[in-house]
Short mmCIF file of C-alpha atoms in Angstrom, two decimals:
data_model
loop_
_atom_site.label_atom_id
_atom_site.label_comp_id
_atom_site.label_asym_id
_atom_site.label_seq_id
_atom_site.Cartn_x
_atom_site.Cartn_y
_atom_site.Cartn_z
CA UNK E 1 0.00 0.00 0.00
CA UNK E 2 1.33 3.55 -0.90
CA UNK E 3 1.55 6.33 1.83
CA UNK E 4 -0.77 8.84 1.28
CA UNK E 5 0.21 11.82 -0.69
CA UNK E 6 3.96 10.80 -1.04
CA UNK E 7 6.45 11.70 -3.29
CA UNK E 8 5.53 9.87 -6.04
CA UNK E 9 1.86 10.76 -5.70
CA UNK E 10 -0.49 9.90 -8.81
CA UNK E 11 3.26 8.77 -10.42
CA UNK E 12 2.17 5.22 -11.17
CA UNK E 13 5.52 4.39 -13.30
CA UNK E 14 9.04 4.74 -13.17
CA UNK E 15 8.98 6.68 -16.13
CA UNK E 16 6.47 9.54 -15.24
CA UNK E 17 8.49 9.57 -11.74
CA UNK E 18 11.70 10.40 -13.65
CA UNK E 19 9.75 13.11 -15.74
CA UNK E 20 8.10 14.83 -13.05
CA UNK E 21 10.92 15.02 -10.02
CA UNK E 22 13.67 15.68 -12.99
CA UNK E 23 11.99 18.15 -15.33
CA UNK E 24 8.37 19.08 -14.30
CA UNK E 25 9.06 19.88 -10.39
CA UNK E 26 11.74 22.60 -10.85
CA UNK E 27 9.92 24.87 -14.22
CA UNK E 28 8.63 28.32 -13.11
CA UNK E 29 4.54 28.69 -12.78
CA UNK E 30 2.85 30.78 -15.50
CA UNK E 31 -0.94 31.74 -14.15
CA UNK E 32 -2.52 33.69 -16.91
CA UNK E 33 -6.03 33.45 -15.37
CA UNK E 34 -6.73 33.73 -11.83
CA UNK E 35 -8.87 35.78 -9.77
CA UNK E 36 -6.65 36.87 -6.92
CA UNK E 37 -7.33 40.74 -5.90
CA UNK E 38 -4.41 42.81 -6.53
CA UNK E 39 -4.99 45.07 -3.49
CA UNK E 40 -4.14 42.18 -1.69
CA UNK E 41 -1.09 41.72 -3.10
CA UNK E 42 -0.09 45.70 -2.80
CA UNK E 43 -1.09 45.39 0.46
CA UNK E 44 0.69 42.41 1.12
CA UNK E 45 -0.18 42.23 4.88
CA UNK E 46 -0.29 39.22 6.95
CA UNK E 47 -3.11 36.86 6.92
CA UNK E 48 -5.20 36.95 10.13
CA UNK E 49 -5.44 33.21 10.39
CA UNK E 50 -6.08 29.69 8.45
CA UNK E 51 -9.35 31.02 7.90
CA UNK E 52 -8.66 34.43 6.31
CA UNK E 53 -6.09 33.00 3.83
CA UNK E 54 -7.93 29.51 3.21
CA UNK E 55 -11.61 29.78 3.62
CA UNK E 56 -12.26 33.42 2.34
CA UNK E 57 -13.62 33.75 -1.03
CA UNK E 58 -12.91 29.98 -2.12
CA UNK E 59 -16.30 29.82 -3.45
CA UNK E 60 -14.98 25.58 -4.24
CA UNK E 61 -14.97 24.44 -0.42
CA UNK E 62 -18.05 26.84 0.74
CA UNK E 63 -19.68 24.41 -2.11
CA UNK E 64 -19.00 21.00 -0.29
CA UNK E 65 -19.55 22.58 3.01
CA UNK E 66 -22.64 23.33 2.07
CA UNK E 67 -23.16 19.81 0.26
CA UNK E 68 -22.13 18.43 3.50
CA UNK E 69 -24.68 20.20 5.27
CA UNK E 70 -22.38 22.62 7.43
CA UNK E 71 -25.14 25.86 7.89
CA UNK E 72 -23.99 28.85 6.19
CA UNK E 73 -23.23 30.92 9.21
CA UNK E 74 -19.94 28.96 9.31
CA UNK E 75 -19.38 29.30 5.50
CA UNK E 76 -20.21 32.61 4.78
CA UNK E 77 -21.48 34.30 8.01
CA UNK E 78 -20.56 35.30 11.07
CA UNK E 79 -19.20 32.58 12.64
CA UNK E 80 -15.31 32.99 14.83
CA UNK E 81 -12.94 31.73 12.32
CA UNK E 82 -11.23 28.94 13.95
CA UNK E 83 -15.25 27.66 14.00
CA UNK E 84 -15.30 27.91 10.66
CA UNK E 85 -11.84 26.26 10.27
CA UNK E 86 -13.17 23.25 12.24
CA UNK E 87 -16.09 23.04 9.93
CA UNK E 88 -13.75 22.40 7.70
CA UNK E 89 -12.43 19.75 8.99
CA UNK E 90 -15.12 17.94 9.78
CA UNK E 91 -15.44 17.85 5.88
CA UNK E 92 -12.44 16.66 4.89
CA UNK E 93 -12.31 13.27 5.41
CA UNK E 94 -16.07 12.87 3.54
CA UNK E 95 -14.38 14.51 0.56
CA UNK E 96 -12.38 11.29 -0.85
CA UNK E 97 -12.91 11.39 -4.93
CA UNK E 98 -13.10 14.91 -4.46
CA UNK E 99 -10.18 16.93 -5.53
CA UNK E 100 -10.45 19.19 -3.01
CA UNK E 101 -9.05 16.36 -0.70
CA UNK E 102 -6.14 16.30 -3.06
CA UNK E 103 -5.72 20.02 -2.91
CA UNK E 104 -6.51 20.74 0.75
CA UNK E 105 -2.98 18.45 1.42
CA UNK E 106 -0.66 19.37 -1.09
CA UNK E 107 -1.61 22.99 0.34
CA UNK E 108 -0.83 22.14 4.16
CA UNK E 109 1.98 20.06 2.61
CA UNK E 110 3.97 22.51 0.34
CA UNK E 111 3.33 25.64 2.40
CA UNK E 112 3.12 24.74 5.65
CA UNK E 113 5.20 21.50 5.60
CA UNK E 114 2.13 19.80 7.52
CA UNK E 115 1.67 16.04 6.26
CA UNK E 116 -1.14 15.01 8.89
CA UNK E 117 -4.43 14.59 7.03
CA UNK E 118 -6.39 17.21 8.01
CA UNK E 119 -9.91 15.47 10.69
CA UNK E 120 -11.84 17.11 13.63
CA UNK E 121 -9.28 15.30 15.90
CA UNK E 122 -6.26 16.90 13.72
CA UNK E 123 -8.24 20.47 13.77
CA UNK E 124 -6.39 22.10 16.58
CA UNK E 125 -2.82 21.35 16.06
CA UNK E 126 -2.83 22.10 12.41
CA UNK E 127 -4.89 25.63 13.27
CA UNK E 128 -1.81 26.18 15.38
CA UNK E 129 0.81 25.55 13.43
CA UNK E 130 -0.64 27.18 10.24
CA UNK E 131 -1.63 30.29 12.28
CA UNK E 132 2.47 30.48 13.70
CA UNK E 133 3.89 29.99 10.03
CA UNK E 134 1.17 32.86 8.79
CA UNK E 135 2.03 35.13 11.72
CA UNK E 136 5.85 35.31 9.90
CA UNK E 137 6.35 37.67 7.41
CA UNK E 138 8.03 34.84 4.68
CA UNK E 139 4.24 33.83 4.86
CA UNK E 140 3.00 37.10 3.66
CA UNK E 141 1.12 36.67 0.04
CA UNK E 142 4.21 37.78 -2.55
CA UNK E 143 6.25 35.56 -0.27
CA UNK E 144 4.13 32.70 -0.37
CA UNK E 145 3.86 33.10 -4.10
CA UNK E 146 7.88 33.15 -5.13
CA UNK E 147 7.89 30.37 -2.69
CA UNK E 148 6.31 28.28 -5.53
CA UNK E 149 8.12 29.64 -8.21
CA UNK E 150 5.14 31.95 -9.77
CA UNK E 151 6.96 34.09 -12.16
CA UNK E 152 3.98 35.42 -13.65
CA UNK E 153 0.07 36.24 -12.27
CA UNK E 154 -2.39 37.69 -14.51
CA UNK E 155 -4.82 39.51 -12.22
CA UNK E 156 -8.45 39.90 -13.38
CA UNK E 157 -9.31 43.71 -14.03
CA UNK E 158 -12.35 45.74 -15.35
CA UNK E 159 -11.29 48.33 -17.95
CA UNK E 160 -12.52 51.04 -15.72
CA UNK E 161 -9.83 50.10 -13.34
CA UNK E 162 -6.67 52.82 -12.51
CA UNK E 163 -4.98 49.79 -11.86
CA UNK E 164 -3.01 51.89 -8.84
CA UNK E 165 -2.58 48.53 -7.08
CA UNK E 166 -0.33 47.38 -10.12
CA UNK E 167 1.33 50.72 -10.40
CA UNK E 168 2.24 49.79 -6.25
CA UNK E 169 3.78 46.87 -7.29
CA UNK E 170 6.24 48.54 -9.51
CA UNK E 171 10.10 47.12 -8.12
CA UNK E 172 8.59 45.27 -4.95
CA UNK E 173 7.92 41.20 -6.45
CA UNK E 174 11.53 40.37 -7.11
CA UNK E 175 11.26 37.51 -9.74
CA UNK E 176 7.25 37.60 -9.81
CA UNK E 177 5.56 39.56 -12.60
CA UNK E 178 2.08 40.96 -11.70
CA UNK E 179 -0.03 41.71 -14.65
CA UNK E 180 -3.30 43.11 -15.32
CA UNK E 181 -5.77 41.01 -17.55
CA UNK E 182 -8.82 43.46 -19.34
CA UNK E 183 -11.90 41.80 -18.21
CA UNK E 184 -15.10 43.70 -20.18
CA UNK E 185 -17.95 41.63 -19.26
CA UNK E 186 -19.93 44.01 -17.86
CA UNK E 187 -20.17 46.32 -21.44
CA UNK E 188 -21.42 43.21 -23.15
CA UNK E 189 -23.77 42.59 -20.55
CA UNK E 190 -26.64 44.55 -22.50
CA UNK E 191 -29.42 43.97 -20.11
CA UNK E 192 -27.95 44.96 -16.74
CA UNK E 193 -30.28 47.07 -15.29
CA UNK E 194 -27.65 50.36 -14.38
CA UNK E 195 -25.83 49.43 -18.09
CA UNK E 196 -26.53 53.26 -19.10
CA UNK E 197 -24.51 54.57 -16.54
CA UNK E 198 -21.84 52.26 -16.86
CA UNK E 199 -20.82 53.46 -20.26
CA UNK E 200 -21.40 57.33 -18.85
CA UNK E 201 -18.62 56.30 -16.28
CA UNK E 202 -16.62 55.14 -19.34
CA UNK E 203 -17.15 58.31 -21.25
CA UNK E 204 -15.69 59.88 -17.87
CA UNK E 205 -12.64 57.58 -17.85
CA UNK E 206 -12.14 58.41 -21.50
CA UNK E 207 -11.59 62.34 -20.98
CA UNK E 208 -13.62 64.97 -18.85
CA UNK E 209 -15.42 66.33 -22.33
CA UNK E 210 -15.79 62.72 -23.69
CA UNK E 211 -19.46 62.53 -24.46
CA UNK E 212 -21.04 59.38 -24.22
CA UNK E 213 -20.40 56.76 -27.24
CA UNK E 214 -23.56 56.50 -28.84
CA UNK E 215 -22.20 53.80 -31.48
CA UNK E 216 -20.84 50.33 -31.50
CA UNK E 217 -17.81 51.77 -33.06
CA UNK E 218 -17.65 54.46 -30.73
CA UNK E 219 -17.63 52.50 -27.61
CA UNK E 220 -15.31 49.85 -28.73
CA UNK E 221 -12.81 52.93 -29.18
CA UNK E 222 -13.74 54.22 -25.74
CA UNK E 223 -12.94 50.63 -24.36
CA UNK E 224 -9.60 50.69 -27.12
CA UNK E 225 -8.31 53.94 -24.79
CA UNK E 226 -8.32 51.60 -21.59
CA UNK E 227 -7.25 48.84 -23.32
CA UNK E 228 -3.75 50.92 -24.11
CA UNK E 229 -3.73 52.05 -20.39
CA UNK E 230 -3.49 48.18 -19.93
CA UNK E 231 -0.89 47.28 -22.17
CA UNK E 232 1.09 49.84 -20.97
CA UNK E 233 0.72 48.27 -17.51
CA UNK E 234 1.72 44.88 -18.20
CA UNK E 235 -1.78 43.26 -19.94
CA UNK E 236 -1.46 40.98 -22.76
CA UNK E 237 -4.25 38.84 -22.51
CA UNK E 238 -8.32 39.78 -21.87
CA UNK E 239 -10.97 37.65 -20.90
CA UNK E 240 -14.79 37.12 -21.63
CA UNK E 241 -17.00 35.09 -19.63
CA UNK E 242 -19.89 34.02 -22.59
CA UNK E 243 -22.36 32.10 -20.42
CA UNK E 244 -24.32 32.38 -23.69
CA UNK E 245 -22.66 33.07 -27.33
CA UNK E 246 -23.90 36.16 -29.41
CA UNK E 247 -25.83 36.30 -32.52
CA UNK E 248 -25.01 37.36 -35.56
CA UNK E 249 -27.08 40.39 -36.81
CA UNK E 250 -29.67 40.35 -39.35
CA UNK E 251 -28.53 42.40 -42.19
CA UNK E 252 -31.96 44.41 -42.14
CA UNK E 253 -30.98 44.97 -38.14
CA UNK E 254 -29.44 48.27 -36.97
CA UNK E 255 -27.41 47.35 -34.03
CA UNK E 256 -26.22 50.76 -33.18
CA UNK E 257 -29.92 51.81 -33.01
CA UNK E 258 -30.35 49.19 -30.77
CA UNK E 259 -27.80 50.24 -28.48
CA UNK E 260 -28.84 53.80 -28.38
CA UNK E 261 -32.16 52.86 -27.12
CA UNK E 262 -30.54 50.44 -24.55
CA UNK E 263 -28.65 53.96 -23.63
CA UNK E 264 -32.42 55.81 -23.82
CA UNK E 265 -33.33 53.40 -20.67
CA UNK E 266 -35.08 50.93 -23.33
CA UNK E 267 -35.78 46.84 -22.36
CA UNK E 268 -34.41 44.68 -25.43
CA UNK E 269 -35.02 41.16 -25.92
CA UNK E 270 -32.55 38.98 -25.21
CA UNK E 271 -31.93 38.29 -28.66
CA UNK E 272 -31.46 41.91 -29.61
CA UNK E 273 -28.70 42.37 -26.71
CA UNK E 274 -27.02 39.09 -28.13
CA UNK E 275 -26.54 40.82 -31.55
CA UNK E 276 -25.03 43.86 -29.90
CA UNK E 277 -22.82 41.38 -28.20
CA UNK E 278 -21.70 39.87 -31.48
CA UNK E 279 -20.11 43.38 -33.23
CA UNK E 280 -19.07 44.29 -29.83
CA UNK E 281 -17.09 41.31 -29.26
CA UNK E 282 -15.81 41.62 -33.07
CA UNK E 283 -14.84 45.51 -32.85
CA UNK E 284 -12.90 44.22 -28.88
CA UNK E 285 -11.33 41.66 -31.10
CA UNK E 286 -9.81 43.93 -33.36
CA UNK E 287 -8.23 45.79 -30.62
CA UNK E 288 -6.70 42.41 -29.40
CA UNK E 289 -5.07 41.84 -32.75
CA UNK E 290 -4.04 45.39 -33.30
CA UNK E 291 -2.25 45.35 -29.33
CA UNK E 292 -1.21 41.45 -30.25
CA UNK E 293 -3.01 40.33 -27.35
CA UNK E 294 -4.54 36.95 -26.68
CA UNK E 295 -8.41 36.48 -26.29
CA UNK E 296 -9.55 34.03 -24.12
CA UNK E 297 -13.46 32.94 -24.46
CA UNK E 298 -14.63 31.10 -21.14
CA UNK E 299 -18.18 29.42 -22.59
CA UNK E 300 -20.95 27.77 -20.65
CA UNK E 301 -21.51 28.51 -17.02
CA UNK E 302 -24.39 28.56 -15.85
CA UNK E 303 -24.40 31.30 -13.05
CA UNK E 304 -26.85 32.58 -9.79
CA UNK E 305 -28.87 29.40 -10.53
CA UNK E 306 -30.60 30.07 -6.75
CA UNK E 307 -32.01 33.39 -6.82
CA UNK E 308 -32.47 32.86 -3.34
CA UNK E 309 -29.19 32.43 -2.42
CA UNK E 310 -27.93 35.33 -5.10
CA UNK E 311 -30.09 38.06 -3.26
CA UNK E 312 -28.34 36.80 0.24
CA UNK E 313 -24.82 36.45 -1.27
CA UNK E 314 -24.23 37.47 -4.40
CA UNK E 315 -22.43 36.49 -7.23
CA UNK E 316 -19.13 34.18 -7.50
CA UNK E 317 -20.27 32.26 -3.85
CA UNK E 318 -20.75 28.63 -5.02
CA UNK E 319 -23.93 28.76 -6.81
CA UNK E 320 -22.81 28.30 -10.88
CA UNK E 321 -23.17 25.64 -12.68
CA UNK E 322 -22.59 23.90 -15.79
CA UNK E 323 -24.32 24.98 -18.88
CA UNK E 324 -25.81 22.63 -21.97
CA UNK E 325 -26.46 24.90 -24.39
CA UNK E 326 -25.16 24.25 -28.46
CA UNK E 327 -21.79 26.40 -29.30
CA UNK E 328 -20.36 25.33 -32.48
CA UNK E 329 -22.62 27.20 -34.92
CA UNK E 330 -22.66 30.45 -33.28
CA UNK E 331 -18.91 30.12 -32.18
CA UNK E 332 -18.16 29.12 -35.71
CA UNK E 333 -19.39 31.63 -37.32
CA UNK E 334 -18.02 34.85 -35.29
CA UNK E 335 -14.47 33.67 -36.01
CA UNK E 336 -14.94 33.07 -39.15
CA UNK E 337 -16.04 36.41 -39.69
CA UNK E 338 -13.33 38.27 -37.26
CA UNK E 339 -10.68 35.74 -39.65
CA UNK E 340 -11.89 37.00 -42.59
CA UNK E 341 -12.36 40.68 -41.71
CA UNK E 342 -8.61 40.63 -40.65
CA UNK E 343 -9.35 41.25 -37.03
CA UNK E 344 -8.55 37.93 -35.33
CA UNK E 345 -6.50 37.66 -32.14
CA UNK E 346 -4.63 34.67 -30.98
CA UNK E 347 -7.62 33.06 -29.10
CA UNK E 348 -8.23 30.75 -26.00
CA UNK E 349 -11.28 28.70 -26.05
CA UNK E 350 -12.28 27.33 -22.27
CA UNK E 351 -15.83 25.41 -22.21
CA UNK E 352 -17.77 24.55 -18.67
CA UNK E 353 -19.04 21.08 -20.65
CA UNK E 354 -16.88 18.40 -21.11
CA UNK E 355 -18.99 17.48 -23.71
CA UNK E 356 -17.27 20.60 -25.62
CA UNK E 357 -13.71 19.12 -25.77
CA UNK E 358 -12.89 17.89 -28.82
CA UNK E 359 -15.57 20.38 -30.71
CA UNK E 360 -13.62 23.44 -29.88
CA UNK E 361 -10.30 21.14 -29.72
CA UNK E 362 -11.63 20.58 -33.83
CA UNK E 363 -12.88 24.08 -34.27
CA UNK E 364 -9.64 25.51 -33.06
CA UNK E 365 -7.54 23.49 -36.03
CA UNK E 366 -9.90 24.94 -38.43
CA UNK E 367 -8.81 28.89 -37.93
CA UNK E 368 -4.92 29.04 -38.78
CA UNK E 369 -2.67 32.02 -38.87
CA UNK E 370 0.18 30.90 -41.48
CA UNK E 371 3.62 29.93 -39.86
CA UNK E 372 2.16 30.54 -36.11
CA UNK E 373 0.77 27.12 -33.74
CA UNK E 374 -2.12 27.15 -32.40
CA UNK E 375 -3.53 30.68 -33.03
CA UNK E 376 -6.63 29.20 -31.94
CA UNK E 377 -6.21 26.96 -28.95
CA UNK E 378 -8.18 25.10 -26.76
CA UNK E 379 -7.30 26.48 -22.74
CA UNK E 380 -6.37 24.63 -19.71
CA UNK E 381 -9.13 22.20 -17.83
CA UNK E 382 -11.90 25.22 -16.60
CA UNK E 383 -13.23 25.33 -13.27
CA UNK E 384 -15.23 22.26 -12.64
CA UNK E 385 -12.77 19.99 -15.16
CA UNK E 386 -9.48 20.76 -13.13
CA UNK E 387 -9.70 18.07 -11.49
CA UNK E 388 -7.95 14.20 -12.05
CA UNK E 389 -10.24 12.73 -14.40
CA UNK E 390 -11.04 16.37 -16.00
CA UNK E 391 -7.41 17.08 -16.50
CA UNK E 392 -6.39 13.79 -17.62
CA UNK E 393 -9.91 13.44 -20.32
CA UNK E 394 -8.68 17.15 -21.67
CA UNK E 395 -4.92 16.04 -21.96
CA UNK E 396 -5.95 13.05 -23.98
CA UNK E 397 -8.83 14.69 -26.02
CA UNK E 398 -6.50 17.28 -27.15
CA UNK E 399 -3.28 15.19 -28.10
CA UNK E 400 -6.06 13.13 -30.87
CA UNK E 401 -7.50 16.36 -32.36
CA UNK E 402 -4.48 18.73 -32.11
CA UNK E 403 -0.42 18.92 -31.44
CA UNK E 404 -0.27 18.12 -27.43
CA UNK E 405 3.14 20.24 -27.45
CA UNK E 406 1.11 23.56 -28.02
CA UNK E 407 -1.21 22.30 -24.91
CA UNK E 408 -1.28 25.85 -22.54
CA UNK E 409 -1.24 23.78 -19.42
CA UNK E 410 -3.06 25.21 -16.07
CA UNK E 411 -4.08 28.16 -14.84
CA UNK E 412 -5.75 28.03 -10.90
CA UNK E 413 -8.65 30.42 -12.31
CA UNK E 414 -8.49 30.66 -8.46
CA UNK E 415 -9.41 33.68 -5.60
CA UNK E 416 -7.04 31.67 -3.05
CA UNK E 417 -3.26 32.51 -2.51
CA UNK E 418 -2.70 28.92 -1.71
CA UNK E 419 -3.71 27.08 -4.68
CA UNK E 420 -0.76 27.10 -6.36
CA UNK E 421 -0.28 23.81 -5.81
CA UNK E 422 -3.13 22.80 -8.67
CA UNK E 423 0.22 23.11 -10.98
CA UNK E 424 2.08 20.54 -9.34
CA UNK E 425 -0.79 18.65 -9.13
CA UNK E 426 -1.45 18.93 -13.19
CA UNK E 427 2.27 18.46 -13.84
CA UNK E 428 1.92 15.24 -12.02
CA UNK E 429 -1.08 14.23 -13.91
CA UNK E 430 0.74 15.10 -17.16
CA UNK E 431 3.96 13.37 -16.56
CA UNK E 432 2.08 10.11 -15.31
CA UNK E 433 0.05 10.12 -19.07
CA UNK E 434 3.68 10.58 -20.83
CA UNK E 435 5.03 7.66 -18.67
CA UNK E 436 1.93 5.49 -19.56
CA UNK E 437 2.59 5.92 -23.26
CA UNK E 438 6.26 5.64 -23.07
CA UNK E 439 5.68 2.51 -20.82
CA UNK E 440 3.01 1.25 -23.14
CA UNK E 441 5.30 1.51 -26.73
CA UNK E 442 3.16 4.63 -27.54
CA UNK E 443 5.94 6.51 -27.69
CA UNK E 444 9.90 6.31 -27.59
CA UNK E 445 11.90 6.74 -24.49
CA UNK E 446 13.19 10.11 -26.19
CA UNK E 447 14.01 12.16 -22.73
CA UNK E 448 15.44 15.29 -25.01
CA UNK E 449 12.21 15.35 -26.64
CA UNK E 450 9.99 14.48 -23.45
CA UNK E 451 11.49 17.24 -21.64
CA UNK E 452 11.10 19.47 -24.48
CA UNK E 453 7.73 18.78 -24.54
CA UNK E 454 6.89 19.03 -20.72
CA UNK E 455 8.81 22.60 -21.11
CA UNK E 456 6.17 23.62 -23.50
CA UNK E 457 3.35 22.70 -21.77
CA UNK E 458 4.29 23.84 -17.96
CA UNK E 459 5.79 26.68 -18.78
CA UNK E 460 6.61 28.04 -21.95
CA UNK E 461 4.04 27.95 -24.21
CA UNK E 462 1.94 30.04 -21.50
CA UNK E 463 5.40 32.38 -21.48
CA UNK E 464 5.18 33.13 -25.12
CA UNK E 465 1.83 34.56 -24.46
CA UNK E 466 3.77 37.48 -22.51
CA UNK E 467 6.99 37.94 -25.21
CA UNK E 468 5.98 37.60 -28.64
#
């Protein structure tokens, strides 16, 4: 019987154990998506406790605590924290299958060098010892993340953002590159109740005499002005959550008169907000290209499914879920149209459905960009899919429908300091497939091309994204 999480953990041959403690261990971490607040990092204050650095925001364990039937007031509410830590714990050891039992002890592992599995009988030492290693400053968050070799974080910003906190980062991460990434959702969101006053505060970002855009075209070039503030500050990649995907317009449709009445205080249809979403998200595109940015197209959650629970909490608090709905046709088509227009971006295609793989692993083959790989790509495992089986399905899935060496590897797509250990995890994953194959006769025992190839995925293909 193996010891639990050991060395060789999920390394099931002595091939993948060679790969990963030899190549994959030691490569820097790239995490181009992730939804850490960069006022924390400016900040970069000591964490209170376990509970601060652990529990808050990680909308992924107030999930099973709730599955598990802990009440919310020692989830979300107002509960002391070591109660909530405790909650926890009780938890934990219902969680097996779950990779959050996985994560939860490669975290006390790696960055609190705790290897007791965490119980309600464990609770109280590990709340100790945690609390006295977070209570030194070498614990503090930009510590914690050179400790794991992040070289570079992509933060999650609206376009409205100063982005001071970046600008207070300047000279203070050493080796660790903090980077803005241009998050627009809300100006494609058509039917948000206050979206008429959103793009008035954009006309006031733009200049003090800026009058409000009352085109497409004119608030795409609004949205181009902060999208140079952001390149100048570090950003090469944005982001678009599509929980649905636009429409094309109708050529007897007039999308800018559309928008203006959405501006007037109108009510559209849901279908007439999806076509202003399509030229939007074509005239953004263009920008992309023009700043050589990469575009990255998260499809198919399906968010606030308890409105009950949305009114109490809000958004982003473990309520999403995953979404059914067709993509290739719609999908298809806006690419094709931003391809032949000249205006498309290197793109990232993430789906919520694993049913999705290997059509936008087939669509992305179908839009090149001669003498560049992978202009269109399929992303990392998203959200629900990072997981063992949901990393291993989209490693395999993507080796038979496209070249695994331009595979972008992992991002945490996390709001928690400490999950930086998901990459070792994937590494592990990825090494143990390579050492199947090689075992297997799939493929040579060539270790210069092996570690090549590891390289590329854990590292440098996601660097590229930042230098070309």
């Amino acid at each position: 019987m193996r010891t639990f999480l050991d060395q060789d953990f999920l390394l099931k041959t002595q091939t993948a154990r060679s790969l990963y403690h030899e190549t994959a261990a030691s490569l820097p971490i790239c995490d181009f998506h992730c939804h850490i607040d960069a006022a924390v990092l400016a900040a970069n204050q000591p964490f209170r406790d376990l509970t601060e650095a652990w529990l808050g925001g990680d909308h992924y364990k107030w999930r099973a605590m709730r599955l598990a039937g802990v009440p919310e007031r020692l989830i979300t509410g107002a509960a002391d924290p070591e109660e909530k830590f405790r909650a926890w714990a009780s938890v934990m050891p219902n969680l097996i299958g779950n990779p959050l039992y996985h994560w939860t002890h490669l975290e006390l592992q790696r960055y609190f060098d705790i290897d007791r599995p965490l119980t309600p009988a464990s609770a109280a030492e590990i709340w100790q010892k945690a609390n006295d290693c977070l209570a030194k400053p070498q614990w503090r968050p930009l510590e914690l993340l050179n400790r794991l070799q992040v070289r570079i974080l992509c933060t999650t910003d609206d376009p409205l953002s100063d982005l001071t906190d970046h600008a207070a980062l300047a000279g203070r991460t050493g080796k660790l590159e903090i980077r803005p990434a241009f998050r627009p959702d809300r100006f494609l969101r058509v039917l948000q109740p206050d979206y008429p006053q959103l793009i008035a505060q954009l006309a006031a970002k733009t200049g003090p005499d800026t009058p409000i855009p009352d085109t497409i075209a004119g608030l795409a070039a609004a949205l181009r002005q902060r999208a140079v503030l952001f390149h100048q500050n570090g950003c090469r990649l944005s982001d678009h959550a599509l929980d649905t995907l636009p429409i094309r317009p109708a050529p007897q449709v007039s999308v800018d008169s559309l928008y203006r009445r959405r501006l007037n205080g109108d009510i559209l249809t849901p279908d007439e907000a999806a076509q202003i979403q399509y030229v939007l998200l074509s005239e953004l595109a263009a920008v992309y290209k023009d700043l050589g940015w990469t575009m990255q197209l998260h499809i198919g959650a399906l968010r606030n499914t308890s409105s009950q629970y949305y009114d109490l909490l809000g958004p982003d608090t473990g309520f999403d879920a995953i979404q059914d709905q067709p993509i290739a046709g719609r999908l298809v088509q806006w690419l094709n149209d931003c391809q032949t227009s000249g205006r498309l971006p290197r793109i990232l295609l993430y789906s919520l459905n694993a049913k999705d793989n290997m059509t936008l692993g087939a669509i992305a083959g179908t839009f090149a960009h001669d003498g560049e790989s992978a202009w269109v790509n399929l992303g990392p495992a998203w959200w629900f899919h990072d997981q063992k089986d949901g990393m291993l399905l989209h490693i395999q899935q993507y080796s038979q429908v496209g070249v695994l060496a331009n595979y972008m590897g992992m991002t945490t797509d996390s709001r928690s300091l400490l999950s930086y250990t998901r990459h070792e995890y994937f590494r592990r994953i990825l090494c143990n497939q390579l050492g199947e194959w090689v075992e297997n006769g799939e493929y040579p025992m060539d270790r210069t091309a092996l570690d090549h190839l590891i390289d590329r995925i854990c590292w440098s293909n996601a660097y590229r994204l930042f230098t070309e």
